[in-house]
XYZ file of C-alpha atoms in Angstrom:
760
model
C -109.639 -88.078 -23.918
C -106.681 -88.891 -21.241
C -108.545 -86.036 -18.382
C -112.074 -87.456 -18.850
C -111.167 -91.312 -18.844
C -109.762 -90.367 -14.904
C -112.207 -88.224 -14.297
C -115.023 -90.756 -14.621
C -112.601 -93.096 -12.757
C -112.555 -90.724 -10.106
C -108.667 -90.025 -10.228
C -107.942 -85.945 -10.640
C -105.582 -84.441 -12.791
C -104.925 -80.541 -12.281
C -106.339 -78.391 -15.365
C -106.859 -75.205 -15.791
C -108.394 -74.313 -19.753
C -110.044 -77.814 -19.620
C -113.775 -77.692 -19.151
C -116.238 -80.453 -20.487
C -118.510 -78.151 -21.987
C -116.139 -76.651 -24.000
C -113.310 -78.140 -27.367
C -110.085 -78.959 -26.374
C -107.988 -76.222 -26.457
C -104.240 -77.425 -24.572
C -102.770 -74.363 -23.688
C -102.090 -74.343 -19.706
C -100.032 -77.210 -19.798
C -101.467 -77.857 -16.045
C -102.793 -81.284 -17.155
C -99.544 -83.352 -18.081
C -99.217 -86.532 -17.564
C -96.743 -89.518 -17.718
C -97.364 -91.786 -20.628
C -95.596 -95.245 -21.096
C -93.284 -95.184 -23.870
C -94.097 -91.607 -24.454
C -90.814 -89.465 -24.502
C -92.504 -86.276 -22.634
C -94.894 -85.750 -20.646
C -98.400 -85.437 -22.815
C -101.451 -83.014 -22.224
C -104.363 -85.477 -20.793
C -107.136 -83.213 -22.151
C -105.979 -83.507 -25.475
C -104.684 -87.079 -26.047
C -107.155 -89.971 -26.880
C -107.530 -92.862 -25.089
C -105.808 -96.424 -26.703
C -106.223 -100.348 -25.983
C -102.934 -100.961 -23.223
C -102.582 -97.376 -22.432
C -100.533 -97.126 -19.217
C -100.622 -93.304 -17.522
C -99.088 -92.515 -14.752
C -100.855 -88.953 -13.535
C -98.558 -88.828 -10.031
C -94.911 -89.961 -10.837
C -92.348 -88.312 -10.629
C -92.233 -87.321 -14.159
C -95.418 -85.966 -13.779
C -95.710 -83.812 -10.891
C -92.755 -82.473 -12.129
C -93.955 -81.187 -15.013
C -96.721 -79.584 -13.177
C -94.969 -78.190 -10.778
C -92.855 -76.126 -13.734
C -96.482 -75.390 -15.289
C -97.551 -74.262 -12.202
C -93.874 -72.050 -11.990
C -94.391 -70.607 -15.175
C -98.082 -69.369 -14.376
C -97.242 -67.938 -11.397
C -94.319 -65.733 -12.713
C -96.397 -62.768 -13.853
C -99.845 -63.556 -11.514
C -100.518 -60.572 -8.879
C -99.852 -61.490 -5.390
C -103.152 -59.508 -4.515
C -105.505 -62.334 -3.010
C -106.380 -61.390 0.018
C -108.482 -58.232 -2.067
C -109.742 -60.620 -4.903
C -113.451 -61.760 -5.482
C -112.117 -65.175 -6.424
C -110.633 -65.729 -3.153
C -111.929 -68.862 -1.278
C -113.555 -70.832 -5.120
C -110.050 -69.570 -6.982
C -108.748 -73.254 -8.707
C -105.204 -71.539 -8.943
C -104.991 -70.548 -5.023
C -105.927 -74.446 -4.771
C -103.429 -75.666 -7.298
C -100.456 -73.467 -6.069
C -100.667 -75.263 -2.589
C -100.473 -78.227 -4.250
C -98.396 -77.715 -6.674
C -96.463 -74.437 -6.424
C -93.530 -73.233 -4.387
C -93.070 -71.489 -1.147
C -90.499 -68.731 -2.624
C -90.374 -67.885 -6.293
C -87.243 -67.694 -8.245
C -88.206 -64.851 -10.678
C -86.918 -61.479 -9.471
C -87.668 -59.040 -12.499
C -90.521 -57.308 -12.421
C -93.906 -58.687 -12.829
C -96.574 -57.201 -16.179
C -99.249 -55.363 -15.801
C -102.404 -55.718 -18.024
C -104.780 -53.006 -18.525
C -108.675 -53.803 -17.608
C -111.480 -53.707 -20.125
C -113.963 -52.110 -19.556
C -116.675 -55.604 -20.457
C -120.087 -53.652 -19.546
C -122.490 -53.504 -16.384
C -122.107 -57.431 -15.340
C -118.298 -58.376 -15.829
C -116.178 -56.667 -13.493
C -112.200 -57.316 -14.901
C -108.484 -57.744 -13.823
C -106.478 -58.884 -16.240
C -103.887 -58.537 -14.709
C -104.481 -61.967 -12.958
C -105.610 -63.675 -16.080
C -103.800 -66.952 -17.286
C -104.761 -67.060 -20.953
C -106.770 -70.107 -20.432
C -109.077 -68.796 -22.691
C -112.444 -70.743 -21.651
C -114.182 -67.159 -21.935
C -113.296 -66.989 -25.466
C -114.264 -70.161 -26.502
C -117.365 -70.012 -24.093
C -118.211 -67.511 -26.900
C -117.600 -68.782 -30.173
C -119.398 -72.353 -29.243
C -121.833 -71.553 -25.984
C -123.322 -67.921 -26.579
C -122.347 -68.243 -30.344
C -120.560 -64.495 -30.642
C -117.025 -64.231 -30.752
C -116.639 -61.430 -28.357
C -113.239 -62.159 -26.605
C -110.248 -62.627 -27.803
C -106.116 -63.246 -27.529
C -103.983 -60.721 -29.134
C -100.044 -60.159 -29.098
C -98.037 -62.766 -28.418
C -95.720 -64.786 -25.867
C -95.949 -62.522 -22.624
C -97.690 -59.624 -24.458
C -100.767 -61.877 -24.826
C -104.175 -60.913 -23.411
C -108.022 -61.405 -23.733
C -109.550 -58.170 -24.845
C -113.225 -57.586 -26.716
C -113.046 -56.463 -30.651
C -112.411 -52.596 -30.934
C -112.951 -52.370 -26.762
C -116.660 -52.819 -27.204
C -118.764 -54.447 -24.105
C -119.521 -57.860 -23.813
C -123.542 -57.855 -24.795
C -124.505 -61.309 -24.997
C -127.212 -62.586 -23.303
C -124.865 -65.264 -21.764
C -122.076 -63.836 -20.814
C -122.068 -63.941 -17.180
C -121.395 -67.734 -17.180
C -117.886 -66.607 -17.989
C -117.228 -65.315 -14.968
C -118.361 -68.886 -13.235
C -115.574 -70.415 -16.538
C -112.390 -68.084 -15.519
C -110.455 -70.308 -13.350
C -109.118 -66.901 -11.203
C -110.163 -63.832 -10.422
C -109.944 -61.902 -13.971
C -113.179 -61.601 -14.962
C -115.764 -61.605 -11.631
C -119.516 -60.078 -10.810
C -119.522 -56.128 -11.174
C -122.609 -55.957 -8.751
C -121.171 -59.087 -6.499
C -117.953 -57.135 -6.330
C -115.910 -56.733 -2.999
C -119.288 -57.662 -1.412
C -118.423 -60.953 0.837
C -116.327 -64.045 0.438
C -117.527 -67.366 -0.838
C -116.800 -69.350 2.462
C -119.185 -66.511 3.943
C -122.387 -66.881 2.617
C -124.822 -69.830 2.333
C -125.832 -71.715 -0.841
C -130.124 -71.958 -1.099
C -131.782 -74.329 -4.286
C -133.957 -71.839 -6.397
C -134.918 -72.383 -9.645
C -134.772 -68.996 -12.142
C -138.800 -67.897 -13.514
C -137.967 -65.678 -15.939
C -138.692 -67.749 -18.853
C -139.867 -71.124 -19.501
C -136.937 -73.145 -19.384
C -136.644 -73.171 -15.403
C -132.921 -73.194 -15.348
C -131.606 -74.315 -11.913
C -130.012 -72.008 -9.329
C -128.200 -71.671 -6.415
C -128.735 -68.414 -4.531
C -125.595 -67.133 -1.848
C -126.968 -64.956 0.696
C -125.121 -63.513 3.760
C -127.100 -61.518 6.882
C -130.401 -61.746 5.283
C -129.621 -60.565 1.393
C -129.217 -62.189 -1.510
C -125.388 -61.358 -2.765
C -124.844 -63.394 -6.037
C -126.979 -65.897 -8.280
C -124.739 -69.113 -9.903
C -126.044 -71.973 -11.721
C -126.268 -75.188 -10.635
C -125.929 -77.809 -12.491
C -129.096 -80.168 -14.359
C -127.668 -81.814 -17.852
C -131.485 -81.918 -18.647
C -132.387 -78.264 -18.402
C -129.954 -75.888 -18.428
C -126.767 -77.829 -18.109
C -124.032 -75.450 -16.591
C -125.738 -72.587 -17.835
C -127.312 -69.478 -16.698
C -128.737 -66.294 -18.512
C -128.179 -62.914 -17.335
C -131.472 -62.371 -16.782
C -131.777 -65.122 -14.326
C -128.101 -64.457 -13.287
C -128.519 -60.814 -11.969
C -132.211 -60.024 -11.706
C -132.108 -60.397 -7.914
C -130.261 -56.601 -7.965
C -134.090 -56.009 -7.931
C -134.554 -56.547 -4.654
C -132.982 -53.467 -3.042
C -134.719 -51.500 -5.803
C -136.081 -48.103 -3.652
C -139.084 -49.293 -5.554
C -140.201 -51.635 -3.246
C -143.659 -52.296 -1.594
C -142.230 -53.335 1.694
C -145.910 -52.163 3.731
C -149.718 -52.166 3.229
C -151.143 -48.942 1.941
C -154.681 -48.197 1.593
C -155.281 -44.573 -0.512
C -157.721 -42.397 1.617
C -159.126 -39.178 -0.010
C -156.718 -39.615 -2.578
C -153.740 -40.574 -0.794
C -151.423 -43.057 0.371
C -151.278 -44.267 3.964
C -149.219 -47.043 5.755
C -151.590 -49.460 7.828
C -151.460 -52.876 8.504
C -152.355 -56.235 6.948
C -155.294 -56.902 9.267
C -157.113 -53.558 8.123
C -155.863 -53.729 4.645
C -157.125 -57.305 3.909
C -160.336 -56.569 5.761
C -160.693 -53.571 3.760
C -159.863 -55.273 0.589
C -162.527 -58.488 1.456
C -165.582 -56.165 2.826
C -165.562 -54.221 -0.625
C -164.985 -57.246 -3.301
C -168.365 -59.093 -0.887
C -170.239 -56.038 -1.176
C -169.445 -55.650 -5.243
C -169.969 -59.495 -5.690
C -173.469 -59.128 -3.546
C -175.099 -55.885 -5.735
C -173.500 -56.782 -9.418
C -172.416 -60.364 -9.186
C -169.360 -62.071 -9.554
C -168.739 -61.491 -13.120
C -168.179 -57.951 -12.048
C -164.946 -58.542 -11.026
C -161.709 -59.867 -12.115
C -158.027 -60.833 -11.873
C -154.999 -60.511 -13.880
C -151.755 -62.170 -13.221
C -147.811 -61.771 -14.299
C -146.567 -64.775 -15.555
C -143.958 -64.995 -13.418
C -146.384 -65.801 -10.851
C -146.127 -69.537 -8.772
C -148.195 -72.351 -9.217
C -149.199 -72.028 -5.849
C -150.113 -68.060 -6.533
C -151.769 -69.016 -9.812
C -154.083 -71.909 -8.316
C -155.033 -69.724 -5.036
C -156.002 -66.749 -6.763
C -158.014 -68.833 -9.072
C -159.632 -70.143 -5.885
C -160.325 -67.140 -4.952
C -162.081 -66.126 -7.908
C -164.091 -68.933 -9.131
C -165.388 -68.846 -5.128
C -166.898 -64.762 -5.845
C -168.508 -66.659 -9.017
C -165.863 -64.930 -11.620
C -164.472 -66.697 -14.712
C -162.769 -63.550 -15.527
C -158.523 -64.106 -14.915
C -156.116 -64.788 -17.300
C -152.195 -64.177 -17.412
C -152.008 -63.282 -20.761
C -151.359 -59.938 -21.017
C -149.646 -59.555 -24.037
C -151.473 -61.969 -26.242
C -153.975 -59.462 -28.547
C -156.233 -63.083 -30.585
C -158.049 -64.858 -28.501
C -160.285 -66.458 -31.303
C -158.625 -70.401 -30.705
C -159.603 -70.602 -26.593
C -160.224 -73.866 -25.708
C -158.856 -75.149 -29.296
C -155.163 -74.853 -28.464
C -153.432 -76.800 -26.360
C -150.757 -76.296 -23.644
C -147.486 -74.049 -23.902
C -145.229 -76.830 -24.395
C -142.152 -78.460 -25.836
C -143.657 -81.982 -28.154
C -140.432 -83.381 -26.341
C -137.845 -82.953 -24.193
C -135.189 -79.416 -23.626
C -132.469 -81.786 -24.570
C -133.902 -83.356 -27.025
C -133.899 -80.138 -29.256
C -129.962 -81.057 -29.258
C -130.921 -83.971 -31.267
C -133.559 -82.821 -33.568
C -132.526 -83.257 -37.172
C -134.849 -80.110 -38.241
C -136.308 -76.785 -35.746
C -138.925 -75.181 -37.333
C -139.337 -71.658 -35.118
C -142.392 -69.516 -36.363
C -142.874 -65.961 -34.715
C -139.824 -66.608 -31.990
C -136.719 -64.741 -31.363
C -135.661 -67.312 -29.114
C -132.285 -66.261 -28.384
C -133.790 -63.356 -26.524
C -136.534 -65.285 -25.052
C -135.309 -68.410 -24.426
C -131.789 -68.123 -24.012
C -131.064 -71.537 -22.867
C -133.140 -72.787 -25.673
C -131.329 -71.233 -27.815
C -128.068 -72.732 -26.575
C -129.454 -75.932 -27.220
C -130.280 -75.156 -30.702
C -126.626 -73.301 -31.264
C -125.157 -76.800 -30.328
C -127.447 -79.212 -32.694
C -126.966 -76.745 -35.505
C -122.729 -77.439 -34.571
C -123.832 -81.340 -34.747
C -124.644 -81.113 -38.522
C -128.629 -80.234 -37.408
C -131.395 -77.766 -38.760
C -132.994 -74.873 -37.781
C -135.392 -73.257 -40.243
C -137.319 -69.849 -39.251
C -140.489 -67.894 -39.970
C -140.773 -64.324 -38.679
C -141.646 -60.747 -39.220
C -138.296 -59.442 -38.629
C -134.728 -60.570 -39.311
C -133.537 -61.904 -35.494
C -129.627 -62.282 -35.406
C -129.541 -66.361 -33.617
C -126.072 -66.123 -33.165
C -126.173 -69.555 -35.457
C -126.383 -70.055 -38.422
C -130.051 -70.845 -40.108
C -130.512 -73.289 -43.279
C -133.636 -71.112 -44.433
C -135.534 -67.921 -43.357
C -138.349 -66.091 -44.307
C -139.019 -62.929 -43.559
C -142.710 -61.141 -43.985
C -145.109 -58.617 -42.447
C -147.239 -59.699 -39.981
C -150.076 -60.545 -42.142
C -148.001 -61.584 -45.113
C -146.119 -63.864 -42.228
C -149.988 -66.256 -42.258
C -150.019 -66.060 -46.003
C -146.880 -67.447 -46.313
C -146.827 -70.150 -43.585
C -150.606 -70.718 -45.617
C -148.691 -71.547 -48.474
C -145.949 -73.789 -46.694
C -149.123 -75.828 -45.464
C -150.538 -76.228 -49.063
C -147.580 -76.462 -50.795
C -146.239 -79.256 -48.108
C -150.352 -80.962 -48.466
C -149.813 -81.177 -52.735
C -146.353 -82.513 -52.257
C -148.050 -85.550 -49.709
C -151.383 -85.210 -51.658
C -152.941 -84.726 -48.669
C -156.233 -82.615 -48.442
C -156.007 -79.361 -46.849
C -158.637 -76.940 -45.021
C -160.062 -74.719 -47.784
C -159.499 -71.591 -45.369
C -155.886 -72.286 -45.582
C -155.958 -72.205 -49.455
C -157.300 -69.192 -49.432
C -155.058 -67.395 -47.580
C -152.328 -69.122 -49.494
C -153.505 -67.515 -52.359
C -152.553 -64.079 -50.587
C -148.647 -65.346 -50.871
C -146.874 -64.849 -54.191
C -143.967 -67.938 -55.237
C -141.203 -68.267 -52.943
C -138.379 -70.971 -53.243
C -137.600 -70.699 -49.839
C -140.683 -71.733 -48.885
C -140.720 -74.570 -51.980
C -136.757 -75.717 -50.212
C -138.699 -75.404 -46.418
C -141.670 -78.202 -47.754
C -139.169 -80.614 -48.760
C -137.201 -79.956 -45.516
C -140.182 -80.967 -43.352
C -141.138 -83.707 -45.416
C -137.752 -85.368 -45.474
C -137.323 -84.950 -41.925
C -140.794 -86.076 -40.962
C -141.071 -86.963 -37.200
C -137.044 -85.976 -37.118
C -138.102 -82.626 -36.854
C -140.073 -79.741 -34.537
C -142.105 -76.990 -35.078
C -142.117 -73.946 -32.259
C -143.908 -71.263 -32.155
C -142.806 -68.202 -29.979
C -143.559 -65.802 -27.943
C -142.835 -62.928 -30.509
C -146.078 -64.424 -32.485
C -147.945 -64.150 -28.996
C -148.013 -60.456 -29.699
C -149.122 -61.116 -33.595
C -152.874 -59.428 -34.221
C -152.947 -62.842 -36.465
C -151.654 -65.208 -33.156
C -154.622 -68.041 -33.816
C -154.140 -68.413 -37.094
C -150.615 -68.923 -36.835
C -150.995 -71.137 -34.183
C -153.378 -73.159 -36.038
C -151.543 -73.257 -39.260
C -148.326 -74.531 -37.125
C -150.618 -76.949 -36.028
C -152.026 -78.524 -39.417
C -148.417 -78.699 -40.603
C -147.222 -80.776 -37.924
C -150.415 -83.071 -38.531
C -149.688 -83.361 -42.054
C -145.477 -84.050 -41.657
C -145.895 -85.944 -38.669
C -143.500 -82.911 -37.012
C -143.693 -82.642 -33.458
C -145.150 -79.333 -32.438
C -144.713 -76.884 -29.340
C -146.035 -73.367 -28.659
C -144.010 -71.537 -26.424
C -145.293 -68.708 -23.830
C -143.704 -66.017 -21.165
C -141.714 -67.438 -17.714
C -144.677 -69.983 -15.623
C -147.261 -69.683 -18.648
C -147.636 -73.255 -18.118
C -148.030 -73.000 -14.441
C -151.325 -70.728 -15.217
C -152.655 -73.804 -17.313
C -151.910 -76.657 -14.910
C -153.969 -74.404 -12.179
C -156.527 -73.318 -14.973
C -156.238 -70.034 -14.300
C -157.597 -69.036 -17.639
C -160.942 -67.731 -19.094
C -161.666 -70.278 -20.838
C -160.617 -73.018 -18.685
C -164.546 -73.937 -17.544
C -165.699 -73.834 -21.068
C -167.622 -70.111 -20.264
C -168.595 -68.231 -23.266
C -169.176 -65.227 -21.384
C -165.750 -65.383 -19.291
C -163.573 -62.364 -19.939
C -160.155 -62.439 -21.346
C -157.266 -60.040 -20.536
C -157.529 -57.941 -23.455
C -161.185 -57.246 -22.548
C -160.660 -56.858 -18.831
C -158.213 -53.666 -20.150
C -161.068 -52.955 -22.835
C -163.858 -52.660 -20.570
C -163.794 -51.697 -16.898
C -165.020 -53.799 -14.385
C -166.366 -53.390 -10.892
C -162.987 -55.025 -9.421
C -160.197 -56.090 -10.417
C -157.207 -57.827 -8.513
C -153.617 -57.113 -10.275
C -151.071 -59.451 -9.235
C -147.496 -58.069 -10.000
C -148.863 -56.417 -12.764
C -148.490 -53.287 -14.360
C -150.411 -52.412 -16.922
C -148.904 -50.221 -19.177
C -146.115 -52.325 -19.637
C -146.963 -55.572 -18.821
C -149.927 -55.432 -21.970
C -149.596 -54.528 -25.216
C -152.810 -52.202 -24.650
C -150.329 -49.863 -22.642
C -152.104 -46.340 -21.916
C -155.421 -47.688 -22.397
C -155.133 -50.243 -19.656
C -154.580 -47.774 -17.136
C -157.190 -45.571 -18.430
C -159.488 -48.805 -18.321
C -158.416 -48.795 -14.588
C -158.843 -45.811 -13.443
C -162.309 -46.242 -14.395
C -162.421 -49.815 -12.588
C -164.984 -49.478 -8.989
C -161.714 -51.080 -7.164
C -158.309 -52.205 -8.013
C -156.387 -54.798 -5.430
C -152.177 -54.647 -6.610
C -150.503 -57.160 -4.950
C -147.007 -56.748 -6.458
C -143.253 -56.553 -5.303
C -143.310 -52.605 -5.862
C -144.675 -49.634 -6.107
C -144.915 -47.353 -9.147
C -146.480 -44.265 -10.311
C -149.212 -46.149 -12.455
C -149.715 -48.093 -9.839
C -150.486 -45.732 -7.225
C -152.463 -43.866 -9.830
C -155.114 -47.068 -10.574
C -154.873 -48.675 -7.607
C -157.172 -48.642 -3.692
C -155.181 -50.890 -2.161
C -151.304 -51.670 -2.598
C -150.179 -55.037 -0.531
C -146.102 -55.972 -0.290
C -145.190 -59.033 -1.994
C -142.550 -61.161 -1.229
C -139.816 -61.568 -4.297
C -138.578 -64.886 -5.636
C -135.776 -65.281 -3.657
C -137.822 -64.163 -0.696
C -141.137 -67.249 -1.127
C -141.212 -70.578 -1.887
C -143.050 -71.893 -5.135
C -143.183 -74.213 -7.906
C -142.400 -73.571 -11.676
C -143.526 -75.749 -14.570
C -141.283 -75.787 -17.391
C -141.426 -76.152 -20.987
C -141.630 -79.688 -21.290
C -144.341 -79.405 -18.120
C -141.576 -80.373 -15.434
C -142.397 -78.551 -12.011
C -139.974 -77.508 -9.524
C -139.810 -76.504 -6.380
C -137.836 -73.870 -4.468
C -137.965 -72.792 -0.453
C -137.282 -69.195 0.140
C -133.701 -67.973 0.504
C -134.013 -65.063 3.091
C -136.843 -63.572 5.009
C -139.074 -60.538 2.737
C -138.358 -57.231 3.033
C -139.962 -55.222 5.512
C -144.142 -56.549 6.004
C -143.983 -58.287 2.428
C -145.328 -61.619 2.632
C -145.019 -64.394 0.259
C -148.137 -64.658 -2.685
C -149.432 -67.892 -1.805
C -150.087 -66.689 2.103
C -151.532 -63.467 0.689
C -154.019 -65.361 -1.316
C -154.641 -67.872 1.322
C -155.515 -65.261 4.129
C -157.586 -63.181 1.009
C -160.020 -66.695 0.662
C -160.153 -67.071 4.664
C -161.507 -63.158 4.701
C -163.870 -63.831 2.325
C -164.826 -66.907 4.062
C -164.494 -69.537 0.979
C -164.193 -72.758 1.405
C -160.708 -75.079 1.121
C -158.339 -72.193 2.112
C -156.969 -73.957 5.077
C -153.148 -74.716 3.884
C -149.895 -74.420 5.581
C -147.781 -75.715 3.178
C -146.655 -75.007 -0.722
C -146.695 -78.198 -0.947
C -150.521 -79.089 -0.025
C -151.464 -76.388 -2.958
C -149.776 -78.292 -5.578
C -150.898 -81.194 -4.873
C -154.454 -80.155 -5.934
C -153.317 -79.624 -9.496
C -153.099 -82.353 -11.844
C -150.049 -82.677 -15.143
C -150.320 -81.058 -17.626
C -151.279 -83.110 -20.969
C -148.720 -82.721 -24.105
C -151.746 -83.536 -26.610
C -151.584 -81.949 -29.981
C -155.106 -80.446 -31.023
C -155.818 -78.877 -34.651
C -157.554 -75.607 -33.772
C -159.987 -74.334 -36.417
C -158.257 -72.067 -38.949
C -159.299 -68.344 -38.219
C -159.413 -65.500 -41.412
C -157.011 -62.852 -41.609
C -157.440 -59.360 -39.803
C -158.291 -56.961 -41.958
C -154.891 -55.065 -44.121
C -156.002 -51.028 -43.634
C -154.972 -49.229 -46.875
C -152.445 -46.220 -46.399
C -151.354 -47.035 -42.705
C -147.690 -48.852 -41.696
C -148.404 -52.143 -40.224
C -146.249 -52.883 -36.943
C -144.019 -55.390 -35.539
C -143.921 -55.981 -31.922
C -140.439 -57.173 -30.092
C -140.412 -57.779 -26.778
C -137.048 -56.159 -24.860
C -135.175 -59.192 -22.521
C -134.873 -56.775 -19.912
C -138.060 -55.708 -19.822
C -140.365 -58.669 -19.176
C -141.518 -58.423 -16.292
C -141.276 -55.460 -13.055
C -138.430 -57.248 -11.516
C -136.157 -57.139 -14.922
C -137.077 -53.474 -15.217
C -135.711 -52.595 -11.890
C -132.653 -54.969 -12.192
C -130.407 -51.714 -12.623
C -127.365 -53.835 -13.706
C -129.040 -55.159 -16.648
C -130.796 -51.902 -17.558
C -127.467 -50.937 -18.120
C -127.041 -53.342 -21.041
C -127.034 -53.115 -24.570
C -129.738 -55.528 -24.249
C -131.881 -52.952 -22.805
C -131.202 -49.631 -25.543
C -133.209 -46.702 -26.327
C -136.644 -47.030 -27.620
C -136.461 -46.381 -31.385
C -138.553 -46.698 -34.503
C -136.854 -49.102 -37.122
C -137.890 -48.665 -41.223
C -136.800 -50.478 -43.756
C -134.709 -47.493 -45.863
C -136.766 -48.168 -48.840
C -140.418 -47.635 -46.881
C -138.532 -44.621 -45.559
C -137.738 -43.648 -49.185
C -141.759 -44.001 -50.091
C -142.597 -42.388 -46.977
C -139.956 -38.945 -47.839
C -138.971 -39.314 -44.628
C -135.289 -37.576 -44.343
C -135.103 -36.556 -40.501
C -134.112 -39.071 -37.320
C -137.696 -38.182 -35.867
C -140.897 -39.225 -36.479
C -144.201 -39.260 -35.336
C -146.271 -42.591 -35.149
C -149.649 -42.422 -34.463
C -153.125 -44.323 -33.984
C -156.029 -42.129 -34.210
C -155.829 -39.488 -31.784
C -152.751 -41.253 -29.589
C -149.012 -39.960 -31.262
C -145.314 -40.300 -30.082
C -142.513 -38.534 -30.918
C -139.298 -40.773 -31.172
C -136.170 -41.450 -33.242
C -136.231 -43.817 -36.029
C -132.964 -45.936 -37.639
C -132.744 -47.283 -40.652
C -132.586 -50.833 -41.179
C -132.855 -53.431 -44.309
C -134.144 -56.333 -42.277
C -137.482 -54.983 -41.469
C -139.883 -55.813 -44.171
C -140.978 -53.692 -46.122
C -144.198 -51.106 -45.515
C -143.585 -51.852 -41.669
C -142.423 -50.401 -38.377
C -140.737 -52.551 -35.735
C -140.977 -51.104 -31.845
C -140.842 -52.202 -29.425
C -143.304 -53.079 -26.165
C -143.180 -52.316 -22.609
C -141.812 -49.322 -22.800
C -142.810 -45.526 -21.917
C -142.071 -44.192 -24.947
C -144.781 -46.725 -26.655
C -147.190 -47.003 -24.035
C -149.367 -44.465 -25.929
C -149.738 -46.740 -29.047
C -151.664 -49.404 -27.164
C -151.919 -52.677 -29.279
C -152.466 -51.144 -32.917
C -151.023 -53.074 -35.695
C -151.653 -50.406 -37.843
C -150.117 -46.803 -37.359
C -149.453 -44.006 -39.564
C -145.800 -42.592 -39.555
C -144.936 -39.098 -40.786
C -142.212 -36.413 -40.439
C -142.320 -34.588 -37.254
C -144.004 -31.318 -37.329
């Protein structure tokens, strides 16, 4: 189009409705230009270029057309720039200076449009709206949900949501950036500062494996907003709401800002030297008396590469291999055999891949940035096929979909492998045939096999984060790997947050092939003599729930290095060390394509809190360990080696035994309960993506259980909860879908088979 050609040539044409990432609307008419031999000015955004075309962008005719358009746009626009949050970065303000008049010829009363309630993230002043429809097109084309639309005609036109509902897309905050005026602004940022007052700092989002590039804007030591920073290879120009608004947790009332010691059962504030001396002396005494194997370390997946590296060095320096970040994983049988959690190719390659197969993945909520790539891919004619234990809404059409209970999911995937092998006349492991025999014939699986064979190396198979919580995770990974090797498809595995950095830092119990090392589940089931928790809240960050708390209560010494203090940490810990949040520290994130990205601190740490790498470095010094003389984060990262994307073929393991008479559990992780920070970001907690915990059960299963009430009792032995039940036909038969990382379900721990009955 003309406007794109002009941009490439460095020639500016004014515009409002046009956006490089959205479809052409041509409804603002601000980009009218003069084209030779055309009877009237033409919109540059909707006029394709032709050989020999001669265009005038600043001729008298073009300028008159642009000024006329601007006059119409300003007829009903309110004169409230002094109180508008868009002031200073408003496209209408900028263009009004160049194309507007100093006196209005419109003497009639301006129209007023009632503001809409779009939820806790987006503030509205709809009288300012110029109907560019960028927000509407974003919902349809990028977010995949048409939540906003235009109603009425002429001067009565207005943008609103369907039936007045709040916007609930996980990418909704991008309409704030897209809006060229002050109609849609950030609700948490409202009236806090002007754009020219703030300082911008480059940052990296750490809440998923995409590693979206951000711009952190600060004023007088406070983070006031986070915006996307353009990086076509990673996040393009978009940012998920989780990455955009999680900074609000910085102001939580639960921020831990002073080192604290538990003395005679009571918490007392102390200074850093006293706290660190206490930690080091007790750890040294425990190691001396019981050996290094008596201590362990658990870290949040959101930790930086530097923090993983130094914590790993501390543990190995004390003679322990007990370290892990995989708090939500249940099945560790393939440890030492599986590859690092990486995509086989780049993030951008998802757009061009002919066929993508997702296994155990709610990618829209787990990795919103990757979901936008797949959505674009599907719009371009490519296909996505999925196998899950629930019928997730991806907000894009899925070519083939297999939904089965967790135990049956393994059997169906094994059947797909066996069927594919048969079609390609390949040999297959006897263990796979045994698993496949547990699944009945399925036409959808037959079609999937044909699609994978046809696509060959133009396909990608991706195992997602939901699978990570499955009791048969090792089997799913083994089968997916075998399927990729058989068809020639690229194979990838996704985990949470900065998991790839943990692998790069060897923060794993099997990195030294020590079979005696304990993984996260083992450390939270049998008490150790000492345990270091790095930004971990055990009952919500681990699938073992309250069992983790009971184990830590029996642990000799628990050191918590954390952003926040909470009732459960105060109950189990003996020392609390205040940790700086992501905007308050620098570090490295390794994303799902293995790309290492770094950032520096945007603000000073709150109170006495300190960056994690500095805390761990000084602990290493107090423990008198070698190699802890770092002065910069760069020197720490230099010691790590890049991750390999090689495909491993792990052994195929047997299926976990079924339990007769019980209901199988389907776990899912609410996207705003993934870590301590998102759980305290109040605007995110008020969205529809953070619903009250409920038990979702198929209506046929409810009928077979004789349940008619709206509350049920769900039990795991002596551990029972009472919870609201909802009827959901998308849940497989004889299954109950329950969220993890919630207080309501923590008592059930990691149980995969549950008793469900009517409340007494």
